[in-house]
């Protein structure tokens, strides 16, 4: 969860009135994806996190936990 907060801080200068949000995707104690809300009106942190997952790990998403 701490990593999600760290990621959220990265977006603060760019999101204007939107909340700062970070997302970390964990599968069996391993981070397989992460992202944050990068710009006002842009994709949410969860979308960036899913997009960051390597193709070899995509099948793990159904068993993963998202921390937002």
PDB file of N, CA and C in Angstrom:
ATOM      1  N   UNK A   1       0.831  -1.191   0.000  1.00  0.00           N
ATOM      2  CA  UNK A   1       0.000   0.000   0.000  1.00  0.00           C
ATOM      3  C   UNK A   1       0.870   1.248   0.000  1.00  0.00           C
ATOM      4  N   UNK A   2       2.005   1.178   0.692  1.00  0.00           N
ATOM      5  CA  UNK A   2       2.917   2.326   0.690  1.00  0.00           C
ATOM      6  C   UNK A   2       3.338   2.686  -0.727  1.00  0.00           C
ATOM      7  N   UNK A   3       3.584   1.674  -1.560  1.00  0.00           N
ATOM      8  CA  UNK A   3       3.993   1.949  -2.941  1.00  0.00           C
ATOM      9  C   UNK A   3       2.876   2.664  -3.694  1.00  0.00           C
ATOM     10  N   UNK A   4       1.629   2.316  -3.461  1.00  0.00           N
ATOM     11  CA  UNK A   4       0.507   2.999  -4.112  1.00  0.00           C
ATOM     12  C   UNK A   4       0.487   4.475  -3.728  1.00  0.00           C
ATOM     13  N   UNK A   5       0.767   4.778  -2.462  1.00  0.00           N
ATOM     14  CA  UNK A   5       0.839   6.180  -2.031  1.00  0.00           C
ATOM     15  C   UNK A   5       2.006   6.901  -2.687  1.00  0.00           C
ATOM     16  N   UNK A   6       3.146   6.229  -2.810  1.00  0.00           N
ATOM     17  CA  UNK A   6       4.307   6.832  -3.472  1.00  0.00           C
ATOM     18  C   UNK A   6       3.994   7.156  -4.928  1.00  0.00           C
ATOM     19  N   UNK A   7       3.339   6.240  -5.610  1.00  0.00           N
ATOM     20  CA  UNK A   7       2.965   6.469  -7.002  1.00  0.00           C
ATOM     21  C   UNK A   7       1.984   7.626  -7.126  1.00  0.00           C
ATOM     22  N   UNK A   8       1.032   7.708  -6.215  1.00  0.00           N
ATOM     23  CA  UNK A   8       0.049   8.794  -6.242  1.00  0.00           C
ATOM     24  C   UNK A   8       0.730  10.153  -6.169  1.00  0.00           C
ATOM     25  N   UNK A   9       1.771  10.258  -5.381  1.00  0.00           N
ATOM     26  CA  UNK A   9       2.505  11.523  -5.248  1.00  0.00           C
ATOM     27  C   UNK A   9       3.078  11.986  -6.584  1.00  0.00           C
ATOM     28  N   UNK A  10       3.449  11.059  -7.456  1.00  0.00           N
ATOM     29  CA  UNK A  10       4.027  11.416  -8.751  1.00  0.00           C
ATOM     30  C   UNK A  10       3.046  12.189  -9.627  1.00  0.00           C
ATOM     31  N   UNK A  11       1.764  11.929  -9.466  1.00  0.00           N
ATOM     32  CA  UNK A  11       0.767  12.578 -10.300  1.00  0.00           C
ATOM     33  C   UNK A  11       0.262  13.912  -9.788  1.00  0.00           C
ATOM     34  N   UNK A  12       0.546  14.251  -8.542  1.00  0.00           N
ATOM     35  CA  UNK A  12      -0.015  15.460  -7.931  1.00  0.00           C
ATOM     36  C   UNK A  12       0.163  16.732  -8.757  1.00  0.00           C
ATOM     37  N   UNK A  13       1.316  16.978  -9.353  1.00  0.00           N
ATOM     38  CA  UNK A  13       1.468  18.232 -10.100  1.00  0.00           C
ATOM     39  C   UNK A  13       0.615  18.317 -11.372  1.00  0.00           C
ATOM     40  N   UNK A  14       0.052  17.206 -11.834  1.00  0.00           N
ATOM     41  CA  UNK A  14      -0.592  17.174 -13.150  1.00  0.00           C
ATOM     42  C   UNK A  14      -2.094  16.929 -13.147  1.00  0.00           C
ATOM     43  N   UNK A  15      -2.689  16.656 -11.994  1.00  0.00           N
ATOM     44  CA  UNK A  15      -4.084  16.202 -11.979  1.00  0.00           C
ATOM     45  C   UNK A  15      -5.094  17.267 -11.575  1.00  0.00           C
ATOM     46  N   UNK A  16      -4.622  18.463 -11.309  1.00  0.00           N
ATOM     47  CA  UNK A  16      -5.470  19.585 -10.901  1.00  0.00           C
ATOM     48  C   UNK A  16      -6.377  19.193  -9.735  1.00  0.00           C
ATOM     49  N   UNK A  17      -7.686  19.272  -9.928  1.00  0.00           N
ATOM     50  CA  UNK A  17      -8.614  19.040  -8.812  1.00  0.00           C
ATOM     51  C   UNK A  17      -8.937  17.560  -8.580  1.00  0.00           C
ATOM     52  N   UNK A  18      -8.454  16.688  -9.431  1.00  0.00           N
ATOM     53  CA  UNK A  18      -8.707  15.254  -9.239  1.00  0.00           C
ATOM     54  C   UNK A  18      -7.888  14.720  -8.067  1.00  0.00           C
ATOM     55  N   UNK A  19      -8.327  13.630  -7.454  1.00  0.00           N
ATOM     56  CA  UNK A  19      -7.533  13.042  -6.368  1.00  0.00           C
ATOM     57  C   UNK A  19      -6.267  12.379  -6.917  1.00  0.00           C
ATOM     58  N   UNK A  20      -5.222  12.389  -6.112  1.00  0.00           N
ATOM     59  CA  UNK A  20      -3.984  11.691  -6.464  1.00  0.00           C
ATOM     60  C   UNK A  20      -4.185  10.208  -6.164  1.00  0.00           C
ATOM     61  N   UNK A  21      -3.998   9.358  -7.179  1.00  0.00           N
ATOM     62  CA  UNK A  21      -4.263   7.931  -7.017  1.00  0.00           C
ATOM     63  C   UNK A  21      -3.107   7.119  -7.597  1.00  0.00           C
ATOM     64  N   UNK A  22      -2.669   6.128  -6.833  1.00  0.00           N
ATOM     65  CA  UNK A  22      -1.686   5.160  -7.308  1.00  0.00           C
ATOM     66  C   UNK A  22      -2.281   3.770  -7.220  1.00  0.00           C
ATOM     67  N   UNK A  23      -1.760   2.859  -8.025  1.00  0.00           N
ATOM     68  CA  UNK A  23      -2.269   1.489  -8.034  1.00  0.00           C
ATOM     69  C   UNK A  23      -1.102   0.514  -8.169  1.00  0.00           C
ATOM     70  N   UNK A  24      -1.115  -0.514  -7.347  1.00  0.00           N
ATOM     71  CA  UNK A  24      -0.115  -1.576  -7.413  1.00  0.00           C
ATOM     72  C   UNK A  24      -0.860  -2.900  -7.557  1.00  0.00           C
ATOM     73  N   UNK A  25      -0.412  -3.727  -8.485  1.00  0.00           N
ATOM     74  CA  UNK A  25      -1.018  -5.040  -8.703  1.00  0.00           C
ATOM     75  C   UNK A  25      -0.052  -6.093  -8.170  1.00  0.00           C
ATOM     76  N   UNK A  26      -0.548  -6.904  -7.236  1.00  0.00           N
ATOM     77  CA  UNK A  26       0.274  -7.915  -6.577  1.00  0.00           C
ATOM     78  C   UNK A  26      -0.246  -9.314  -6.908  1.00  0.00           C
ATOM     79  N   UNK A  27       0.659 -10.200  -7.263  1.00  0.00           N
ATOM     80  CA  UNK A  27       0.324 -11.614  -7.459  1.00  0.00           C
ATOM     81  C   UNK A  27       1.313 -12.440  -6.645  1.00  0.00           C
ATOM     82  N   UNK A  28       0.808 -13.152  -5.657  1.00  0.00           N
ATOM     83  CA  UNK A  28       1.635 -14.004  -4.794  1.00  0.00           C
ATOM     84  C   UNK A  28       2.866 -13.257  -4.271  1.00  0.00           C
ATOM     85  N   UNK A  29       2.625 -12.114  -3.641  1.00  0.00           N
ATOM     86  CA  UNK A  29       3.667 -11.304  -2.997  1.00  0.00           C
ATOM     87  C   UNK A  29       4.665 -10.667  -3.965  1.00  0.00           C
ATOM     88  N   UNK A  30       4.343 -10.630  -5.252  1.00  0.00           N
ATOM     89  CA  UNK A  30       5.213 -10.006  -6.242  1.00  0.00           C
ATOM     90  C   UNK A  30       4.445  -8.924  -6.988  1.00  0.00           C
ATOM     91  N   UNK A  31       5.056  -7.754  -7.125  1.00  0.00           N
ATOM     92  CA  UNK A  31       4.444  -6.684  -7.914  1.00  0.00           C
ATOM     93  C   UNK A  31       4.549  -7.063  -9.385  1.00  0.00           C
ATOM     94  N   UNK A  32       3.394  -7.122 -10.056  1.00  0.00           N
ATOM     95  CA  UNK A  32       3.401  -7.412 -11.492  1.00  0.00           C
ATOM     96  C   UNK A  32       2.993  -6.197 -12.316  1.00  0.00           C
ATOM     97  N   UNK A  33       2.477  -5.156 -11.656  1.00  0.00           N
ATOM     98  CA  UNK A  33       2.105  -3.942 -12.370  1.00  0.00           C
ATOM     99  C   UNK A  33       1.895  -2.796 -11.414  1.00  0.00           C
ATOM    100  N   UNK A  34       2.083  -1.584 -11.936  1.00  0.00           N
ATOM    101  CA  UNK A  34       1.827  -0.392 -11.130  1.00  0.00           C
ATOM    102  C   UNK A  34       1.596   0.795 -12.048  1.00  0.00           C
ATOM    103  N   UNK A  35       0.875   1.783 -11.518  1.00  0.00           N
ATOM    104  CA  UNK A  35       0.602   2.981 -12.287  1.00  0.00           C
ATOM    105  C   UNK A  35      -0.006   4.045 -11.400  1.00  0.00           C
ATOM    106  N   UNK A  36      -0.178   5.229 -11.972  1.00  0.00           N
ATOM    107  CA  UNK A  36      -0.788   6.331 -11.234  1.00  0.00           C
ATOM    108  C   UNK A  36      -1.550   7.221 -12.197  1.00  0.00           C
ATOM    109  N   UNK A  37      -2.438   8.042 -11.648  1.00  0.00           N
ATOM    110  CA  UNK A  37      -3.214   8.989 -12.440  1.00  0.00           C
ATOM    111  C   UNK A  37      -2.265  10.096 -12.879  1.00  0.00           C
ATOM    112  N   UNK A  38      -1.928  10.129 -14.166  1.00  0.00           N
ATOM    113  CA  UNK A  38      -0.853  10.979 -14.672  1.00  0.00           C
ATOM    114  C   UNK A  38      -1.285  12.359 -15.137  1.00  0.00           C
ATOM    115  N   UNK A  39      -2.561  12.513 -15.480  1.00  0.00           N
ATOM    116  CA  UNK A  39      -2.986  13.818 -15.983  1.00  0.00           C
ATOM    117  C   UNK A  39      -4.491  14.004 -15.811  1.00  0.00           C
ATOM    118  N   UNK A  40      -4.885  15.255 -15.636  1.00  0.00           N
ATOM    119  CA  UNK A  40      -6.296  15.607 -15.516  1.00  0.00           C
ATOM    120  C   UNK A  40      -7.033  15.121 -16.762  1.00  0.00           C
ATOM    121  N   UNK A  41      -8.098  14.376 -16.560  1.00  0.00           N
ATOM    122  CA  UNK A  41      -8.903  13.873 -17.666  1.00  0.00           C
ATOM    123  C   UNK A  41      -8.345  12.627 -18.336  1.00  0.00           C
ATOM    124  N   UNK A  42      -7.202  12.154 -17.865  1.00  0.00           N
ATOM    125  CA  UNK A  42      -6.562  10.986 -18.465  1.00  0.00           C
ATOM    126  C   UNK A  42      -7.018   9.687 -17.822  1.00  0.00           C
ATOM    127  N   UNK A  43      -6.463   8.578 -18.295  1.00  0.00           N
ATOM    128  CA  UNK A  43      -6.818   7.269 -17.738  1.00  0.00           C
ATOM    129  C   UNK A  43      -6.515   7.178 -16.241  1.00  0.00           C
ATOM    130  N   UNK A  44      -7.305   6.397 -15.555  1.00  0.00           N
ATOM    131  CA  UNK A  44      -7.121   6.203 -14.115  1.00  0.00           C
ATOM    132  C   UNK A  44      -5.875   5.373 -13.833  1.00  0.00           C
ATOM    133  N   UNK A  45      -5.455   5.386 -12.582  1.00  0.00           N
ATOM    134  CA  UNK A  45      -4.267   4.651 -12.139  1.00  0.00           C
ATOM    135  C   UNK A  45      -4.381   3.160 -12.451  1.00  0.00           C
ATOM    136  N   UNK A  46      -5.564   2.605 -12.303  1.00  0.00           N
ATOM    137  CA  UNK A  46      -5.759   1.181 -12.539  1.00  0.00           C
ATOM    138  C   UNK A  46      -5.462   0.810 -13.992  1.00  0.00           C
ATOM    139  N   UNK A  47      -5.868   1.668 -14.917  1.00  0.00           N
ATOM    140  CA  UNK A  47      -5.616   1.417 -16.346  1.00  0.00           C
ATOM    141  C   UNK A  47      -4.123   1.426 -16.627  1.00  0.00           C
ATOM    142  N   UNK A  48      -3.420   2.411 -16.063  1.00  0.00           N
ATOM    143  CA  UNK A  48      -1.966   2.465 -16.244  1.00  0.00           C
ATOM    144  C   UNK A  48      -1.297   1.239 -15.627  1.00  0.00           C
ATOM    145  N   UNK A  49      -1.791   0.797 -14.481  1.00  0.00           N
ATOM    146  CA  UNK A  49      -1.214  -0.378 -13.821  1.00  0.00           C
ATOM    147  C   UNK A  49      -1.417  -1.638 -14.666  1.00  0.00           C
ATOM    148  N   UNK A  50      -2.615  -1.826 -15.176  1.00  0.00           N
ATOM    149  CA  UNK A  50      -2.880  -2.989 -16.029  1.00  0.00           C
ATOM    150  C   UNK A  50      -2.009  -2.935 -17.282  1.00  0.00           C
ATOM    151  N   UNK A  51      -1.873  -1.755 -17.867  1.00  0.00           N
ATOM    152  CA  UNK A  51      -1.051  -1.596 -19.072  1.00  0.00           C
ATOM    153  C   UNK A  51       0.418  -1.894 -18.820  1.00  0.00           C
ATOM    154  N   UNK A  52       0.857  -1.749 -17.579  1.00  0.00           N
ATOM    155  CA  UNK A  52       2.268  -1.982 -17.261  1.00  0.00           C
ATOM    156  C   UNK A  52       2.606  -3.458 -17.045  1.00  0.00           C
ATOM    157  N   UNK A  53       1.579  -4.301 -16.951  1.00  0.00           N
ATOM    158  CA  UNK A  53       1.808  -5.732 -16.728  1.00  0.00           C
ATOM    159  C   UNK A  53       2.426  -6.340 -17.994  1.00  0.00           C
ATOM    160  N   UNK A  54       3.510  -7.081 -17.814  1.00  0.00           N
ATOM    161  CA  UNK A  54       4.168  -7.756 -18.939  1.00  0.00           C
ATOM    162  C   UNK A  54       3.233  -8.812 -19.527  1.00  0.00           C
ATOM    163  N   UNK A  55       3.338  -9.035 -20.827  1.00  0.00           N
ATOM    164  CA  UNK A  55       2.445  -9.989 -21.489  1.00  0.00           C
ATOM    165  C   UNK A  55       2.529 -11.391 -20.875  1.00  0.00           C
ATOM    166  N   UNK A  56       3.702 -11.783 -20.391  1.00  0.00           N
ATOM    167  CA  UNK A  56       3.836 -13.115 -19.781  1.00  0.00           C
ATOM    168  C   UNK A  56       3.098 -13.219 -18.449  1.00  0.00           C
ATOM    169  N   UNK A  57       2.750 -12.069 -17.846  1.00  0.00           N
ATOM    170  CA  UNK A  57       2.056 -12.061 -16.556  1.00  0.00           C
ATOM    171  C   UNK A  57       0.561 -11.772 -16.672  1.00  0.00           C
ATOM    172  N   UNK A  58       0.055 -11.551 -17.866  1.00  0.00           N
ATOM    173  CA  UNK A  58      -1.352 -11.178 -18.034  1.00  0.00           C
ATOM    174  C   UNK A  58      -2.311 -12.218 -17.463  1.00  0.00           C
ATOM    175  N   UNK A  59      -1.973 -13.485 -17.566  1.00  0.00           N
ATOM    176  CA  UNK A  59      -2.857 -14.530 -17.040  1.00  0.00           C
ATOM    177  C   UNK A  59      -2.935 -14.501 -15.518  1.00  0.00           C
ATOM    178  N   UNK A  60      -2.000 -13.825 -14.870  1.00  0.00           N
ATOM    179  CA  UNK A  60      -1.990 -13.728 -13.408  1.00  0.00           C
ATOM    180  C   UNK A  60      -2.969 -12.669 -12.887  1.00  0.00           C
ATOM    181  N   UNK A  61      -3.453 -11.801 -13.760  1.00  0.00           N
ATOM    182  CA  UNK A  61      -4.356 -10.723 -13.324  1.00  0.00           C
ATOM    183  C   UNK A  61      -5.601 -11.256 -12.625  1.00  0.00           C
ATOM    184  N   UNK A  62      -6.135 -12.359 -13.096  1.00  0.00           N
ATOM    185  CA  UNK A  62      -7.375 -12.886 -12.504  1.00  0.00           C
ATOM    186  C   UNK A  62      -7.189 -13.353 -11.062  1.00  0.00           C
ATOM    187  N   UNK A  63      -5.944 -13.602 -10.663  1.00  0.00           N
ATOM    188  CA  UNK A  63      -5.654 -14.031  -9.291  1.00  0.00           C
ATOM    189  C   UNK A  63      -4.940 -12.944  -8.487  1.00  0.00           C
ATOM    190  N   UNK A  64      -4.766 -11.786  -9.081  1.00  0.00           N
ATOM    191  CA  UNK A  64      -3.998 -10.710  -8.444  1.00  0.00           C
ATOM    192  C   UNK A  64      -4.883  -9.834  -7.556  1.00  0.00           C
ATOM    193  N   UNK A  65      -4.227  -9.092  -6.684  1.00  0.00           N
ATOM    194  CA  UNK A  65      -4.891  -8.110  -5.833  1.00  0.00           C
ATOM    195  C   UNK A  65      -4.434  -6.723  -6.261  1.00  0.00           C
ATOM    196  N   UNK A  66      -5.401  -5.817  -6.405  1.00  0.00           N
ATOM    197  CA  UNK A  66      -5.111  -4.430  -6.763  1.00  0.00           C
ATOM    198  C   UNK A  66      -5.167  -3.586  -5.493  1.00  0.00           C
ATOM    199  N   UNK A  67      -4.124  -2.836  -5.229  1.00  0.00           N
ATOM    200  CA  UNK A  67      -4.100  -1.890  -4.111  1.00  0.00           C
ATOM    201  C   UNK A  67      -4.165  -0.498  -4.708  1.00  0.00           C
ATOM    202  N   UNK A  68      -5.242   0.237  -4.385  1.00  0.00           N
ATOM    203  CA  UNK A  68      -5.488   1.561  -4.966  1.00  0.00           C
ATOM    204  C   UNK A  68      -5.625   2.571  -3.853  1.00  0.00           C
TER     205      UNK A  68
END
